[in-house]
């Protein structure tokens, strides 16, 4: 989408595409193993207790 070697500046290209220049340079962090395990457990609980809201799963 963004071509850094294009004659248009990165800021101009981002503006034309409708997003911020900062998002061009953003690189997401990987999720840690502990966080992945916690998210999996929360998903399992949500599927097992689909009738319970988030406060009841605490």
PDB file of N, CA and C in Angstrom:
ATOM      1  N   UNK A   1       0.817  -1.178   0.000  1.00  0.00           N
ATOM      2  CA  UNK A   1       0.000   0.000   0.000  1.00  0.00           C
ATOM      3  C   UNK A   1       0.869   1.252   0.000  1.00  0.00           C
ATOM      4  N   UNK A   2       1.717   1.359   1.009  1.00  0.00           N
ATOM      5  CA  UNK A   2       2.624   2.501   1.092  1.00  0.00           C
ATOM      6  C   UNK A   2       3.949   2.091   0.465  1.00  0.00           C
ATOM      7  N   UNK A   3       4.393   2.885  -0.481  1.00  0.00           N
ATOM      8  CA  UNK A   3       5.672   2.638  -1.129  1.00  0.00           C
ATOM      9  C   UNK A   3       6.646   3.700  -0.642  1.00  0.00           C
ATOM     10  N   UNK A   4       7.605   3.293   0.166  1.00  0.00           N
ATOM     11  CA  UNK A   4       8.531   4.258   0.765  1.00  0.00           C
ATOM     12  C   UNK A   4       9.483   4.867  -0.247  1.00  0.00           C
ATOM     13  N   UNK A   5       9.651   4.240  -1.401  1.00  0.00           N
ATOM     14  CA  UNK A   5      10.545   4.795  -2.421  1.00  0.00           C
ATOM     15  C   UNK A   5       9.790   5.607  -3.472  1.00  0.00           C
ATOM     16  N   UNK A   6       8.503   5.806  -3.281  1.00  0.00           N
ATOM     17  CA  UNK A   6       7.687   6.584  -4.216  1.00  0.00           C
ATOM     18  C   UNK A   6       8.013   8.064  -4.096  1.00  0.00           C
ATOM     19  N   UNK A   7       7.732   8.814  -5.163  1.00  0.00           N
ATOM     20  CA  UNK A   7       8.030  10.248  -5.126  1.00  0.00           C
ATOM     21  C   UNK A   7       7.143  11.007  -4.141  1.00  0.00           C
ATOM     22  N   UNK A   8       5.956  10.479  -3.847  1.00  0.00           N
ATOM     23  CA  UNK A   8       5.118  11.083  -2.807  1.00  0.00           C
ATOM     24  C   UNK A   8       5.675  10.698  -1.442  1.00  0.00           C
ATOM     25  N   UNK A   9       5.614  11.626  -0.513  1.00  0.00           N
ATOM     26  CA  UNK A   9       6.108  11.329   0.833  1.00  0.00           C
ATOM     27  C   UNK A   9       5.206  10.298   1.508  1.00  0.00           C
ATOM     28  N   UNK A  10       5.760   9.648   2.511  1.00  0.00           N
ATOM     29  CA  UNK A  10       4.989   8.659   3.271  1.00  0.00           C
ATOM     30  C   UNK A  10       3.781   9.333   3.910  1.00  0.00           C
ATOM     31  N   UNK A  11       3.974  10.535   4.438  1.00  0.00           N
ATOM     32  CA  UNK A  11       2.873  11.268   5.073  1.00  0.00           C
ATOM     33  C   UNK A  11       1.757  11.547   4.069  1.00  0.00           C
ATOM     34  N   UNK A  12       2.127  11.936   2.865  1.00  0.00           N
ATOM     35  CA  UNK A  12       1.125  12.251   1.840  1.00  0.00           C
ATOM     36  C   UNK A  12       0.385  10.983   1.399  1.00  0.00           C
ATOM     37  N   UNK A  13       1.116   9.900   1.214  1.00  0.00           N
ATOM     38  CA  UNK A  13       0.487   8.636   0.829  1.00  0.00           C
ATOM     39  C   UNK A  13      -0.492   8.178   1.902  1.00  0.00           C
ATOM     40  N   UNK A  14      -0.084   8.280   3.154  1.00  0.00           N
ATOM     41  CA  UNK A  14      -0.956   7.873   4.258  1.00  0.00           C
ATOM     42  C   UNK A  14      -2.206   8.738   4.302  1.00  0.00           C
ATOM     43  N   UNK A  15      -2.033  10.030   4.100  1.00  0.00           N
ATOM     44  CA  UNK A  15      -3.183  10.938   4.127  1.00  0.00           C
ATOM     45  C   UNK A  15      -4.159  10.608   2.997  1.00  0.00           C
ATOM     46  N   UNK A  16      -3.631  10.318   1.816  1.00  0.00           N
ATOM     47  CA  UNK A  16      -4.492   9.974   0.684  1.00  0.00           C
ATOM     48  C   UNK A  16      -5.249   8.669   0.918  1.00  0.00           C
ATOM     49  N   UNK A  17      -4.616   7.749   1.634  1.00  0.00           N
ATOM     50  CA  UNK A  17      -5.263   6.472   1.933  1.00  0.00           C
ATOM     51  C   UNK A  17      -6.189   6.550   3.142  1.00  0.00           C
ATOM     52  N   UNK A  18      -6.084   7.636   3.907  1.00  0.00           N
ATOM     53  CA  UNK A  18      -7.003   7.847   5.018  1.00  0.00           C
ATOM     54  C   UNK A  18      -6.575   7.260   6.342  1.00  0.00           C
ATOM     55  N   UNK A  19      -5.285   7.052   6.553  1.00  0.00           N
ATOM     56  CA  UNK A  19      -4.843   6.623   7.872  1.00  0.00           C
ATOM     57  C   UNK A  19      -3.601   7.385   8.292  1.00  0.00           C
ATOM     58  N   UNK A  20      -3.266   7.283   9.576  1.00  0.00           N
ATOM     59  CA  UNK A  20      -2.194   8.101  10.129  1.00  0.00           C
ATOM     60  C   UNK A  20      -0.824   7.603   9.691  1.00  0.00           C
ATOM     61  N   UNK A  21       0.112   8.515   9.656  1.00  0.00           N
ATOM     62  CA  UNK A  21       1.480   8.184   9.279  1.00  0.00           C
ATOM     63  C   UNK A  21       2.098   7.223  10.286  1.00  0.00           C
ATOM     64  N   UNK A  22       1.730   7.360  11.549  1.00  0.00           N
ATOM     65  CA  UNK A  22       2.256   6.481  12.585  1.00  0.00           C
ATOM     66  C   UNK A  22       1.900   5.026  12.356  1.00  0.00           C
ATOM     67  N   UNK A  23       0.741   4.769  11.784  1.00  0.00           N
ATOM     68  CA  UNK A  23       0.344   3.385  11.538  1.00  0.00           C
ATOM     69  C   UNK A  23       1.190   2.729  10.451  1.00  0.00           C
ATOM     70  N   UNK A  24       1.851   3.536   9.625  1.00  0.00           N
ATOM     71  CA  UNK A  24       2.742   2.986   8.601  1.00  0.00           C
ATOM     72  C   UNK A  24       3.938   2.315   9.261  1.00  0.00           C
ATOM     73  N   UNK A  25       4.423   2.888  10.349  1.00  0.00           N
ATOM     74  CA  UNK A  25       5.624   2.399  11.016  1.00  0.00           C
ATOM     75  C   UNK A  25       5.323   1.417  12.148  1.00  0.00           C
ATOM     76  N   UNK A  26       4.051   1.192  12.440  1.00  0.00           N
ATOM     77  CA  UNK A  26       3.663   0.324  13.544  1.00  0.00           C
ATOM     78  C   UNK A  26       3.960  -1.127  13.209  1.00  0.00           C
ATOM     79  N   UNK A  27       4.598  -1.823  14.125  1.00  0.00           N
ATOM     80  CA  UNK A  27       4.772  -3.270  13.983  1.00  0.00           C
ATOM     81  C   UNK A  27       4.252  -3.920  15.265  1.00  0.00           C
ATOM     82  N   UNK A  28       3.237  -4.773  15.151  1.00  0.00           N
ATOM     83  CA  UNK A  28       2.611  -5.346  16.342  1.00  0.00           C
ATOM     84  C   UNK A  28       3.556  -6.266  17.102  1.00  0.00           C
ATOM     85  N   UNK A  29       3.407  -6.256  18.423  1.00  0.00           N
ATOM     86  CA  UNK A  29       4.197  -7.153  19.269  1.00  0.00           C
ATOM     87  C   UNK A  29       3.544  -8.525  19.262  1.00  0.00           C
ATOM     88  N   UNK A  30       4.356  -9.539  19.418  1.00  0.00           N
ATOM     89  CA  UNK A  30       3.799 -10.886  19.504  1.00  0.00           C
ATOM     90  C   UNK A  30       3.217 -11.097  20.903  1.00  0.00           C
ATOM     91  N   UNK A  31       2.239 -11.961  20.982  1.00  0.00           N
ATOM     92  CA  UNK A  31       1.572 -12.246  22.248  1.00  0.00           C
ATOM     93  C   UNK A  31       2.393 -13.290  22.999  1.00  0.00           C
ATOM     94  N   UNK A  32       2.620 -13.050  24.279  1.00  0.00           N
ATOM     95  CA  UNK A  32       3.419 -13.984  25.078  1.00  0.00           C
ATOM     96  C   UNK A  32       2.661 -15.296  25.283  1.00  0.00           C
ATOM     97  N   UNK A  33       3.405 -16.341  25.626  1.00  0.00           N
ATOM     98  CA  UNK A  33       2.792 -17.654  25.857  1.00  0.00           C
ATOM     99  C   UNK A  33       1.807 -17.610  27.018  1.00  0.00           C
ATOM    100  N   UNK A  34       2.153 -16.859  28.057  1.00  0.00           N
ATOM    101  CA  UNK A  34       1.254 -16.734  29.204  1.00  0.00           C
ATOM    102  C   UNK A  34      -0.048 -16.060  28.832  1.00  0.00           C
ATOM    103  N   UNK A  35       0.038 -14.996  28.029  1.00  0.00           N
ATOM    104  CA  UNK A  35      -1.168 -14.304  27.590  1.00  0.00           C
ATOM    105  C   UNK A  35      -2.016 -15.194  26.687  1.00  0.00           C
ATOM    106  N   UNK A  36      -1.352 -15.953  25.815  1.00  0.00           N
ATOM    107  CA  UNK A  36      -2.086 -16.865  24.928  1.00  0.00           C
ATOM    108  C   UNK A  36      -2.840 -17.915  25.734  1.00  0.00           C
ATOM    109  N   UNK A  37      -2.185 -18.466  26.750  1.00  0.00           N
ATOM    110  CA  UNK A  37      -2.834 -19.474  27.591  1.00  0.00           C
ATOM    111  C   UNK A  37      -4.023 -18.878  28.329  1.00  0.00           C
ATOM    112  N   UNK A  38      -3.856 -17.661  28.838  1.00  0.00           N
ATOM    113  CA  UNK A  38      -4.946 -16.994  29.546  1.00  0.00           C
ATOM    114  C   UNK A  38      -6.118 -16.722  28.610  1.00  0.00           C
ATOM    115  N   UNK A  39      -5.843 -16.248  27.410  1.00  0.00           N
ATOM    116  CA  UNK A  39      -6.915 -15.979  26.452  1.00  0.00           C
ATOM    117  C   UNK A  39      -7.641 -17.263  26.062  1.00  0.00           C
ATOM    118  N   UNK A  40      -6.889 -18.357  25.905  1.00  0.00           N
ATOM    119  CA  UNK A  40      -7.515 -19.646  25.598  1.00  0.00           C
ATOM    120  C   UNK A  40      -8.438 -20.088  26.727  1.00  0.00           C
ATOM    121  N   UNK A  41      -7.975 -19.917  27.961  1.00  0.00           N
ATOM    122  CA  UNK A  41      -8.778 -20.319  29.127  1.00  0.00           C
ATOM    123  C   UNK A  41     -10.053 -19.483  29.223  1.00  0.00           C
ATOM    124  N   UNK A  42      -9.935 -18.196  28.985  1.00  0.00           N
ATOM    125  CA  UNK A  42     -11.122 -17.327  29.010  1.00  0.00           C
ATOM    126  C   UNK A  42     -12.100 -17.749  27.923  1.00  0.00           C
ATOM    127  N   UNK A  43     -11.589 -18.071  26.731  1.00  0.00           N
ATOM    128  CA  UNK A  43     -12.461 -18.545  25.650  1.00  0.00           C
ATOM    129  C   UNK A  43     -13.172 -19.835  26.035  1.00  0.00           C
ATOM    130  N   UNK A  44     -12.432 -20.771  26.648  1.00  0.00           N
ATOM    131  CA  UNK A  44     -13.038 -22.029  27.082  1.00  0.00           C
ATOM    132  C   UNK A  44     -14.148 -21.779  28.092  1.00  0.00           C
ATOM    133  N   UNK A  45     -13.875 -20.906  29.058  1.00  0.00           N
ATOM    134  CA  UNK A  45     -14.887 -20.604  30.077  1.00  0.00           C
ATOM    135  C   UNK A  45     -16.103 -19.951  29.445  1.00  0.00           C
ATOM    136  N   UNK A  46     -15.880 -19.074  28.491  1.00  0.00           N
ATOM    137  CA  UNK A  46     -16.993 -18.401  27.832  1.00  0.00           C
ATOM    138  C   UNK A  46     -17.856 -19.408  27.069  1.00  0.00           C
ATOM    139  N   UNK A  47     -17.208 -20.381  26.432  1.00  0.00           N
ATOM    140  CA  UNK A  47     -17.973 -21.394  25.706  1.00  0.00           C
ATOM    141  C   UNK A  47     -18.716 -22.325  26.654  1.00  0.00           C
ATOM    142  N   UNK A  48     -18.093 -22.671  27.779  1.00  0.00           N
ATOM    143  CA  UNK A  48     -18.740 -23.552  28.754  1.00  0.00           C
ATOM    144  C   UNK A  48     -19.877 -22.854  29.492  1.00  0.00           C
ATOM    145  N   UNK A  49     -19.706 -21.596  29.786  1.00  0.00           N
ATOM    146  CA  UNK A  49     -20.693 -20.815  30.546  1.00  0.00           C
ATOM    147  C   UNK A  49     -21.181 -19.643  29.706  1.00  0.00           C
ATOM    148  N   UNK A  50     -21.699 -19.931  28.531  1.00  0.00           N
ATOM    149  CA  UNK A  50     -22.116 -18.886  27.596  1.00  0.00           C
ATOM    150  C   UNK A  50     -23.222 -18.000  28.156  1.00  0.00           C
ATOM    151  N   UNK A  51     -23.945 -18.492  29.137  1.00  0.00           N
ATOM    152  CA  UNK A  51     -25.029 -17.718  29.738  1.00  0.00           C
ATOM    153  C   UNK A  51     -24.515 -16.701  30.752  1.00  0.00           C
ATOM    154  N   UNK A  52     -23.287 -16.876  31.228  1.00  0.00           N
ATOM    155  CA  UNK A  52     -22.717 -15.979  32.238  1.00  0.00           C
ATOM    156  C   UNK A  52     -22.057 -14.784  31.557  1.00  0.00           C
ATOM    157  N   UNK A  53     -22.208 -13.648  32.154  1.00  0.00           N
ATOM    158  CA  UNK A  53     -21.544 -12.459  31.627  1.00  0.00           C
ATOM    159  C   UNK A  53     -20.132 -12.388  32.188  1.00  0.00           C
ATOM    160  N   UNK A  54     -19.383 -11.390  31.751  1.00  0.00           N
ATOM    161  CA  UNK A  54     -17.965 -11.302  32.132  1.00  0.00           C
ATOM    162  C   UNK A  54     -17.768 -11.210  33.640  1.00  0.00           C
ATOM    163  N   UNK A  55     -18.656 -10.533  34.347  1.00  0.00           N
ATOM    164  CA  UNK A  55     -18.492 -10.390  35.800  1.00  0.00           C
ATOM    165  C   UNK A  55     -18.694 -11.716  36.528  1.00  0.00           C
ATOM    166  N   UNK A  56     -19.509 -12.585  35.970  1.00  0.00           N
ATOM    167  CA  UNK A  56     -19.735 -13.884  36.613  1.00  0.00           C
ATOM    168  C   UNK A  56     -18.585 -14.838  36.357  1.00  0.00           C
ATOM    169  N   UNK A  57     -17.790 -14.592  35.323  1.00  0.00           N
ATOM    170  CA  UNK A  57     -16.654 -15.459  35.022  1.00  0.00           C
ATOM    171  C   UNK A  57     -15.452 -15.149  35.901  1.00  0.00           C
ATOM    172  N   UNK A  58     -15.520 -14.090  36.676  1.00  0.00           N
ATOM    173  CA  UNK A  58     -14.413 -13.748  37.561  1.00  0.00           C
ATOM    174  C   UNK A  58     -14.402 -14.737  38.667  1.00  0.00           C
TER     175      UNK A  58
END
